[in-house]
Structures are given as C-alpha cells and as structure tokens.
Coordinates of C-alpha atoms and ligand atoms in Angstrom, one line a residue:
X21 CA 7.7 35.0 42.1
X22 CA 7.9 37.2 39.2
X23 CA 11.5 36.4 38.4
X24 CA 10.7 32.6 38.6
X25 CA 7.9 33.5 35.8
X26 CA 9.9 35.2 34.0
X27 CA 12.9 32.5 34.4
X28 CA 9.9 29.8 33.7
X29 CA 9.2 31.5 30.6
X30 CA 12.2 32.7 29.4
X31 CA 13.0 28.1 29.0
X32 CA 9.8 27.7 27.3
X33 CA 10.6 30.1 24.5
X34 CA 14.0 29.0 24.0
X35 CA 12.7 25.3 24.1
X36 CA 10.6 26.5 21.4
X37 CA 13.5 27.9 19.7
X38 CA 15.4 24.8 19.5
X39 CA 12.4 23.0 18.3
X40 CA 12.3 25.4 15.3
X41 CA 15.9 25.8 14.9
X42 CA 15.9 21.5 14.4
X43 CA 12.9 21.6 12.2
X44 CA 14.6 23.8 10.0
X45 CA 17.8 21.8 10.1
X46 CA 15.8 18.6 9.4
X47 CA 16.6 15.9 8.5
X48 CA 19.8 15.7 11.0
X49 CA 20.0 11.9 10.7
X50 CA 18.9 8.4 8.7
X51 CA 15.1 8.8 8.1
X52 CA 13.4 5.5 8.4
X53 CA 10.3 4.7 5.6
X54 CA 8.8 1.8 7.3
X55 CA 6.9 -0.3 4.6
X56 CA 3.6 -2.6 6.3
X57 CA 4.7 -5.4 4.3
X58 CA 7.7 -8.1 3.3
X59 CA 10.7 -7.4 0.9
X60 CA 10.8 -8.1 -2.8
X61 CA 7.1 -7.3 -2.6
X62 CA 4.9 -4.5 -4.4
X63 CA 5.3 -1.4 -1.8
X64 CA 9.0 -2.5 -1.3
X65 CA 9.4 -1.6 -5.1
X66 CA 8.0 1.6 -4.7
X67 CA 9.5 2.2 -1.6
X68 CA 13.2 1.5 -3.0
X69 CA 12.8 3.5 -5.9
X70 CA 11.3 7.1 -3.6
X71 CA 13.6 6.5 -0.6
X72 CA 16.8 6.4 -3.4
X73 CA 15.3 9.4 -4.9
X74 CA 14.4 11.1 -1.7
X75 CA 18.0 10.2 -0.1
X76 CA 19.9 12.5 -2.7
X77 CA 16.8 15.2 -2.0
X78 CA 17.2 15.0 1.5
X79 CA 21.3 14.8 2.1
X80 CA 20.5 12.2 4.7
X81 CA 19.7 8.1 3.9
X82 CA 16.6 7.3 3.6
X83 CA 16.3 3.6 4.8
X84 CA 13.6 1.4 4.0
X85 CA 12.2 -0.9 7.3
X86 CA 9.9 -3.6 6.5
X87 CA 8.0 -3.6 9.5
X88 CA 5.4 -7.1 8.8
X89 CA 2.4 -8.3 10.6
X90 CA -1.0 -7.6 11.5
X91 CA -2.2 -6.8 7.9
X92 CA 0.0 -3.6 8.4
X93 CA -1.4 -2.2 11.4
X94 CA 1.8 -3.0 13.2
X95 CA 3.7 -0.5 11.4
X96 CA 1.0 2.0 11.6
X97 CA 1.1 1.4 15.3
X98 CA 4.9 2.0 15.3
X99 CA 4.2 5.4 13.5
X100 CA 1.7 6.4 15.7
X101 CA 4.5 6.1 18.7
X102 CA 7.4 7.5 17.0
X103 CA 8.7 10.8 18.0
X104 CA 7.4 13.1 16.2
X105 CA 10.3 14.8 14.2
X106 CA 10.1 13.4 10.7
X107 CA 12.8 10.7 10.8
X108 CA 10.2 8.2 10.6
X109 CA 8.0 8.0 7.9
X110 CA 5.4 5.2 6.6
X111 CA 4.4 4.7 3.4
X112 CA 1.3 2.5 3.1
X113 CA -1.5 1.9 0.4
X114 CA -5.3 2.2 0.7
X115 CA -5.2 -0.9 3.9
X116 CA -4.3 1.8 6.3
X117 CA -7.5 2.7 5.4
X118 CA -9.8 -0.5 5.5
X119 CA -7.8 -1.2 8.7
X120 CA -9.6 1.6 10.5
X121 CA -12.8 -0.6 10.5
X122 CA -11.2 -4.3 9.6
X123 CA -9.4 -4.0 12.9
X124 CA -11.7 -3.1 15.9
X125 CA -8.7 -3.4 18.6
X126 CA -6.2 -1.1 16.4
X127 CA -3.7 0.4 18.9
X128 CA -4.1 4.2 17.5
X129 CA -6.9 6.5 16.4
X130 CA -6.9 6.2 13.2
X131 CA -8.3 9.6 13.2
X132 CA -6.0 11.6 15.0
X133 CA -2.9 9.4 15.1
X134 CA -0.9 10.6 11.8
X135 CA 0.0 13.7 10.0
X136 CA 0.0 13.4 6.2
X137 CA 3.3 13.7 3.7
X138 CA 1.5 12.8 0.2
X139 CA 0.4 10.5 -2.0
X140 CA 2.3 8.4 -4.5
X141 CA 0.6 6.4 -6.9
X142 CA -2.0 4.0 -7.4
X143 CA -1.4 0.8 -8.8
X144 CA -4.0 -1.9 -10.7
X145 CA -3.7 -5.3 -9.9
X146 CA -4.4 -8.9 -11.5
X147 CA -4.8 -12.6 -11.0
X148 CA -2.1 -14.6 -11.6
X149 CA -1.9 -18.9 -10.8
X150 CA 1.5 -21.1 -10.5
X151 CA 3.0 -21.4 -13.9
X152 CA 1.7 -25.5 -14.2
X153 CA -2.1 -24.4 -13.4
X154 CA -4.0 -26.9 -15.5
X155 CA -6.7 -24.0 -16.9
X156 CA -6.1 -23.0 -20.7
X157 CA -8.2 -19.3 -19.8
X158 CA -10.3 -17.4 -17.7
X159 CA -13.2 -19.6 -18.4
X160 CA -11.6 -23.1 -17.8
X161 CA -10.2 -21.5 -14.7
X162 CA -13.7 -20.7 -13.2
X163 CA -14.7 -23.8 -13.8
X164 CA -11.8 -25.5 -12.3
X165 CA -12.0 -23.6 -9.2
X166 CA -16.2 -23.6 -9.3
X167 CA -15.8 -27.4 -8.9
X168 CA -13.0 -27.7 -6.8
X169 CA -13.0 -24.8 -4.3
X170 CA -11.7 -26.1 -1.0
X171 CA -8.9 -27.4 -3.0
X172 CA -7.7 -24.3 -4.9
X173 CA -5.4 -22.3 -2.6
X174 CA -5.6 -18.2 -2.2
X175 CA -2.5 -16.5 -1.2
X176 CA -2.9 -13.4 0.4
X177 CA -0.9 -10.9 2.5
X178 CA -3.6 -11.0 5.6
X179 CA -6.8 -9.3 6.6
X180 CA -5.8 -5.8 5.8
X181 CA -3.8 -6.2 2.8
X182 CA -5.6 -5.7 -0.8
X183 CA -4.2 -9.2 -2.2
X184 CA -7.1 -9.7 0.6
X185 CA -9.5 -7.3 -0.5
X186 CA -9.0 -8.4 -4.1
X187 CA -9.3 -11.8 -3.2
X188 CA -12.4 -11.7 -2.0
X189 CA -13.5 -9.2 -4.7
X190 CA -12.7 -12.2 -6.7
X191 CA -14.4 -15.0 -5.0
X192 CA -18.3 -13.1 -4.2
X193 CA -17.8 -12.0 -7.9
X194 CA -17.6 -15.6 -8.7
X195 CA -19.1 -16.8 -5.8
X196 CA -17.0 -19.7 -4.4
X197 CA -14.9 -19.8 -1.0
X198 CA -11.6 -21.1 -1.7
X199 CA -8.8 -21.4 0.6
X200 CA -7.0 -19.0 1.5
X201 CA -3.7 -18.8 2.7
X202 CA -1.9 -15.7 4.7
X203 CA 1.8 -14.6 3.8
X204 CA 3.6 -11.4 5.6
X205 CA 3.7 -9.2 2.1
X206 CA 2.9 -10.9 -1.4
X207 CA 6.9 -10.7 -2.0
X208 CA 6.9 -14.1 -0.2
X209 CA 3.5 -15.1 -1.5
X210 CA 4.5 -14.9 -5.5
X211 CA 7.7 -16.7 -4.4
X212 CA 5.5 -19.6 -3.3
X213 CA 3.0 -19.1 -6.1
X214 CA 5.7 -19.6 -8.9
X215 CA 7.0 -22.3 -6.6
X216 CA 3.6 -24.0 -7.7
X217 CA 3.2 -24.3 -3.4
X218 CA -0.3 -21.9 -3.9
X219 CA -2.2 -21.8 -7.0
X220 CA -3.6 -18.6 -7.4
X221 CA -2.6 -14.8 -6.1
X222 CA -4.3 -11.3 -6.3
X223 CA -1.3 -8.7 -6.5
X224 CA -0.5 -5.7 -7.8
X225 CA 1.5 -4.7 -11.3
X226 CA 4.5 -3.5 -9.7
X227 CA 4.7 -7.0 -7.6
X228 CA 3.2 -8.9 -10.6
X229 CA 4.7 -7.7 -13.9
X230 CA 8.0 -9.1 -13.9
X231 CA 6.8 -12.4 -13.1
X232 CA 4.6 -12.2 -15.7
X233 CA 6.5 -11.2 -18.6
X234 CA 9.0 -14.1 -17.6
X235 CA 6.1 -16.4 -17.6
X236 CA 7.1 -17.3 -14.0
X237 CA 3.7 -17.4 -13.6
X238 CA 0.4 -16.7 -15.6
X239 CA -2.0 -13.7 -16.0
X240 CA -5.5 -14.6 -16.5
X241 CA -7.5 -11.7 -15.6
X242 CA -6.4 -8.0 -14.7
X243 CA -8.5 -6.0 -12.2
X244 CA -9.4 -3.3 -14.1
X245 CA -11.9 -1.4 -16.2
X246 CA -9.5 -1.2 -19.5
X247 CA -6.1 -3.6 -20.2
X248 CA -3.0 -2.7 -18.4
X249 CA -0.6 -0.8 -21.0
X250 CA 3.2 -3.0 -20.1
X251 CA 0.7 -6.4 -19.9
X252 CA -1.7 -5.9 -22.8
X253 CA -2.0 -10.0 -23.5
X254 CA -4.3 -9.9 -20.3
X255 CA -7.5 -9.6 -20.5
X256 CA -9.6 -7.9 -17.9
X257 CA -12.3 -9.8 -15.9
X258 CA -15.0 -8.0 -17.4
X259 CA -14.3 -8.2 -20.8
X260 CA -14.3 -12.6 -19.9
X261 CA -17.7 -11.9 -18.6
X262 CA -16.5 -11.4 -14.9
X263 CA -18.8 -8.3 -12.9
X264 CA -17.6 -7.0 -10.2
X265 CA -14.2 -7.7 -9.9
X266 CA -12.4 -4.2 -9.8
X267 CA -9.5 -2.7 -7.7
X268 CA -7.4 -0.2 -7.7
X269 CA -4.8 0.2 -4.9
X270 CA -3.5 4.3 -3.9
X271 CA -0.5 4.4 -1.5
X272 CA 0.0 7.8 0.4
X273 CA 2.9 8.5 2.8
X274 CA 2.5 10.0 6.5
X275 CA 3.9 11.2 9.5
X276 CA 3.3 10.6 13.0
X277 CA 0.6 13.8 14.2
X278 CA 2.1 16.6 15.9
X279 CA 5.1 16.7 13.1
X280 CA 6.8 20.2 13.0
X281 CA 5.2 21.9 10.0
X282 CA 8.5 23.0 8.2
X283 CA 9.6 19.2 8.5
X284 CA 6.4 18.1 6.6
X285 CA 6.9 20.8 4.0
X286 CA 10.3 19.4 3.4
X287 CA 9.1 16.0 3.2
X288 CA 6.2 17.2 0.6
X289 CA 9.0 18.5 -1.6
X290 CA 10.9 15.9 -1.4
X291 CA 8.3 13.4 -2.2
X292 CA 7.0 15.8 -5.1
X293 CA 10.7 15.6 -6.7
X294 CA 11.1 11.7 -6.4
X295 CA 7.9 11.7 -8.1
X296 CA 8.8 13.8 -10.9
X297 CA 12.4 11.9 -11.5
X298 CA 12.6 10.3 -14.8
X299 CA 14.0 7.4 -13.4
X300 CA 11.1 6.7 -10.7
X301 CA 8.6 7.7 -13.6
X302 CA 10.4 5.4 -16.1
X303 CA 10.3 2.5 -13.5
X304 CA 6.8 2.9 -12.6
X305 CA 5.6 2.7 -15.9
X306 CA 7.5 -0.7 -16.6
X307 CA 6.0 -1.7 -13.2
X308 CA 2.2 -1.1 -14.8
X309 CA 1.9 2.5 -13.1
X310 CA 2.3 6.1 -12.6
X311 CA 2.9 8.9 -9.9
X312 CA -0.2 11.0 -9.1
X313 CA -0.2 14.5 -10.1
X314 CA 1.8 16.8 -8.2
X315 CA -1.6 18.6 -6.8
X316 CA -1.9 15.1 -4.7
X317 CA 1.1 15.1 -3.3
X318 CA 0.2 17.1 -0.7
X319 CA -0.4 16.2 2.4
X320 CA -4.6 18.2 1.9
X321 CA -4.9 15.6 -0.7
X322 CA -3.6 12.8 0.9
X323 CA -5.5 13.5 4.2
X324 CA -8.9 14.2 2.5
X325 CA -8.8 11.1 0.4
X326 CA -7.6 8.7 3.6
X327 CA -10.7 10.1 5.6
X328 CA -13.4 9.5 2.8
X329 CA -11.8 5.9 1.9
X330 CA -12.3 4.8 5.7
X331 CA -15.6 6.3 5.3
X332 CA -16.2 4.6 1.6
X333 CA -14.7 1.0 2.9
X334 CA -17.0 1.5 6.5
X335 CA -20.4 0.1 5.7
X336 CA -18.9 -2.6 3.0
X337 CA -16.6 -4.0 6.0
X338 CA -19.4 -3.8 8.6
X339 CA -21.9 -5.3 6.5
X340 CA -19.8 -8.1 5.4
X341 CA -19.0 -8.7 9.4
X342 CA -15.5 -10.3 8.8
X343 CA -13.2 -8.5 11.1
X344 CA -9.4 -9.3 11.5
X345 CA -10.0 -9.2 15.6
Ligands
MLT13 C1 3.0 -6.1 -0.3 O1 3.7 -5.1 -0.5 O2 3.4 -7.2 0.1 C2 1.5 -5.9 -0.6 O3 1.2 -4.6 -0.8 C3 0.7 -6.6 0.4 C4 -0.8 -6.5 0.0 O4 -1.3 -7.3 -0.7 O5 -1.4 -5.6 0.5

C-alpha cells in the first residue's frame, strides 16, 4: 500500500515537473491572438501591429484569428475552453466587458473564466457618413436624420460591440431611433459605408482615420471631450452643442484561467515591449492613439479595471433592458 503511495506520488510530482519545465520553455509553438471581430477592422489593426511585435519577442509566430460573431462573445467563449498553456490569447476591447450583462446566456463566467495578460490602449472614436451624405455639418445632419429617422441607416458591429454602444450613445443624445444595421466587425461595415450602401458609422480612430484623411468618407463629430490630435478638422459633438455623446474604447489582452504563472509573466513582457516599440507607438499615433503606460500592462491592472467596467456598464445595461439574448 505504501509503495503504491509512494509510486502514486512520485507521477504527481514529476507531472508537476513537466508542467513547469513547459511553462518555462513557453511558447513551444504558433500562439494564436484571437480578435472578436472581422479583418481590416479597428482591433485587427492593433492586433497586426502587437502580434508582429510580440512574434520577434516571443521566437514563435504569433498568428492573428479573427474569430466573428455574437458581438464577440464567441471568441471569449473559445478562450474560456482553450487549454490553458498560453498559446491562445484574446485580445478584446471594453465589450468583453458590457457582454458580461448584455448577454444573459454567455457560455462562461465571466468572472472566473480568464486570466489577465494586459492592457493595450484605448482608442476615441467618431461619426463618420458615406462620402455623398447630403448634410453640409453637424447641424444639417441632425436635422436630416431628426426628420428622417427610419430612413437613415446605423452600421454597427452587433449588440456587444462599441460601434453599438456608441451608436446608441449617439441616438438617446439626440434622441431619434434610426435603423440600425449589424456587420461581423466595422472592417466590413466602413467598406459598406464608403460604398454609400449605409449612411452613417460609429468607429474607432484606428478603423476610422485612414478613411477619413482620404475623404473616403466624412467626419462630422468625434466622440470625445477635446479634438483628436491626427483629425483636428473634426469637431467634437459637444463643442456642435451635442451632450452626452462620449466614448472612449480600452482593449486589454487575456488568457484562459488557470494559465501557468511563468507563461503569463512572459506574455506581460512581451506585451510591455510591443508596446514600447517605436514602430507600434509611431503607428498608433497615426491611427489617433497611444499605448497605456507600462504600470497597465499588467495583468493587476487589466483585471481590476475589467471587474469595475462590468460593474460600471451593469445598472446602465439593466436599466435600459435591451439584452442581446
Ligand atoms: C472591430 O474591430 O470590428 C470593432 O472593434 C467592432 C466594434 O465596433 O466593436
């Protein structure tokens, strides 16, 4: 009896061993960054530019998976089940948050269900309309869409996603319903919106900014308290009379729980580097925003800050009653 103990034993700790032995070898393949939303879309860019960055870091590819649907709760649900051994990795913005109450059937504790890398950045958005939208400004565009609201069409990214939030930030500040219409990631949804197929979008500078500059579609109000430095033309909503329509969008990257400590360390580092590359910090900056201070790019930081938004966004989604299922 005592030899099968000690026998019993004796596996355990040398399981353990090897458990160690490939956390400290990590990463010994292709890490995966899943992404909630489409291509070519705002937390694709950032995603690109981190998973480069991290790739040379890490001595392993980091490959970017753009895992769509559900306003981004599917690829939270695909992190919750992955193995838990770092080589698979989400980054996600502040909907992984709102999701927690926005989604009442969510197929993980939000809670308990991830282990935390970072964050990244947070990123101001604005409104932009098909380039051949009829309003001359902000004020003629109220008007238009005050008259006409049924008829003016909303792109969003779904329930879940801020071109969502913002969007309805938008219409109880002006207080109009128009109609909205749901894309898989606002990649797709500013390709239709310069297509003139949608008139108006809520997205993010490092989506929007391009577009923008080329005139492939027009600004008419950012989402923030002061102008955005690369898009200074653009006047923000407030200072066009607008109350109450401001957003600002942080993106964090996790883990799925129960990660070996010495792989999230790594991780840590290697997302503190990326962010303090010139290149990623020259990009950003073109793209209308900057990496958070290294002091948030810890996983404390990140997990803190996720807990009180799903605490902050809680009553505001209850109270408003309009759940995603
Ligand atoms: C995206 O990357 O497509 C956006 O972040 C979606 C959104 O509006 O949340």
């Amino acid at each position: 009896m005592k030899t099968l103990l000690f026998a019993a034993l004796a596996a355990a700790v040398s399981l353990s061993a090897v458990g160690a032995a490939k956390a400290q070898n990590y990463p010994t393949q292709p890490v995966t960054l899943m992404i909630p939303f489409s291509a070519g879309g705002p937390t694709d860019v950032i995603a690109r530019l981190l998973a480069q960055v991290m790739s040379e870091d890490l001595g392993q590819q980091v490959l970017v998976e753009n895992v769509t649907g559900a306003g981004g709760t599917l690829a939270s649900g695909r992190l919750a089940q992955s193995t838990p051994d770092g080589h698979t990795v989400l980054l996600h913005h502040m909907g992984i948050a709102t999701s927690a109450t926005l989604y009442r059937n969510l197929p993980y504790d939000p809670l308990t269900a991830f282990d935390y890398v970072g964050q990244v950045t947070t990123v101001p958005m604005l409104l932009v309309s098909r380039p051949d939208y009829p309003a001359e400004d902000f004020k003629q565009l109220l008007e238009m869409i005050r008259e006409k609201p049924e008829e003016t069409l909303l792109a969003n990214a779904g329930p879940g996603a801020v071109s969502h939030l913002c969007g309805m930030l938008f219409m109880q500040a002006v207080g109009v319903q128009l109609t909205t219409v749901p894309y898989p990631g606002t990649g797709p949804a500013m390709t239709d919106t310069m297509g003139g197929q949608v008139d108006l979008l809520c997205d993010q500078t490092t989506g929007a900014t391009n577009p923008v500059q080329s005139k492939a579609v027009k600004a008419y109000a950012t989402a923030t308290t002061e102008r955005i430095a690369v898009l200074p033309d653009v006047p923000t909503a407030l200072e066009q009379g607008l109350d109450g329509f401001e957003i600002g969008v942080w993106h964090g990257m996790y883990v799925p729980a129960g990660t070996p400590e010495p792989v999230k360390e790594r991780l840590t580092g290697s997302l503190q580097k990326a962010l303090q590359n010139e290149t990623v910090i020259r990009r950003f900056a073109e793209l209308g925003t900057e990496p958070v201070p290294q002091e948030d790019a810890t996983p404390e930081s990140l997990e803190k800050h996720y807990k009180e938004q799903i605490e902050f966004w809680r009553p505001l989604i209850e109270e408003a009653g309009e759940y995603a299922n």
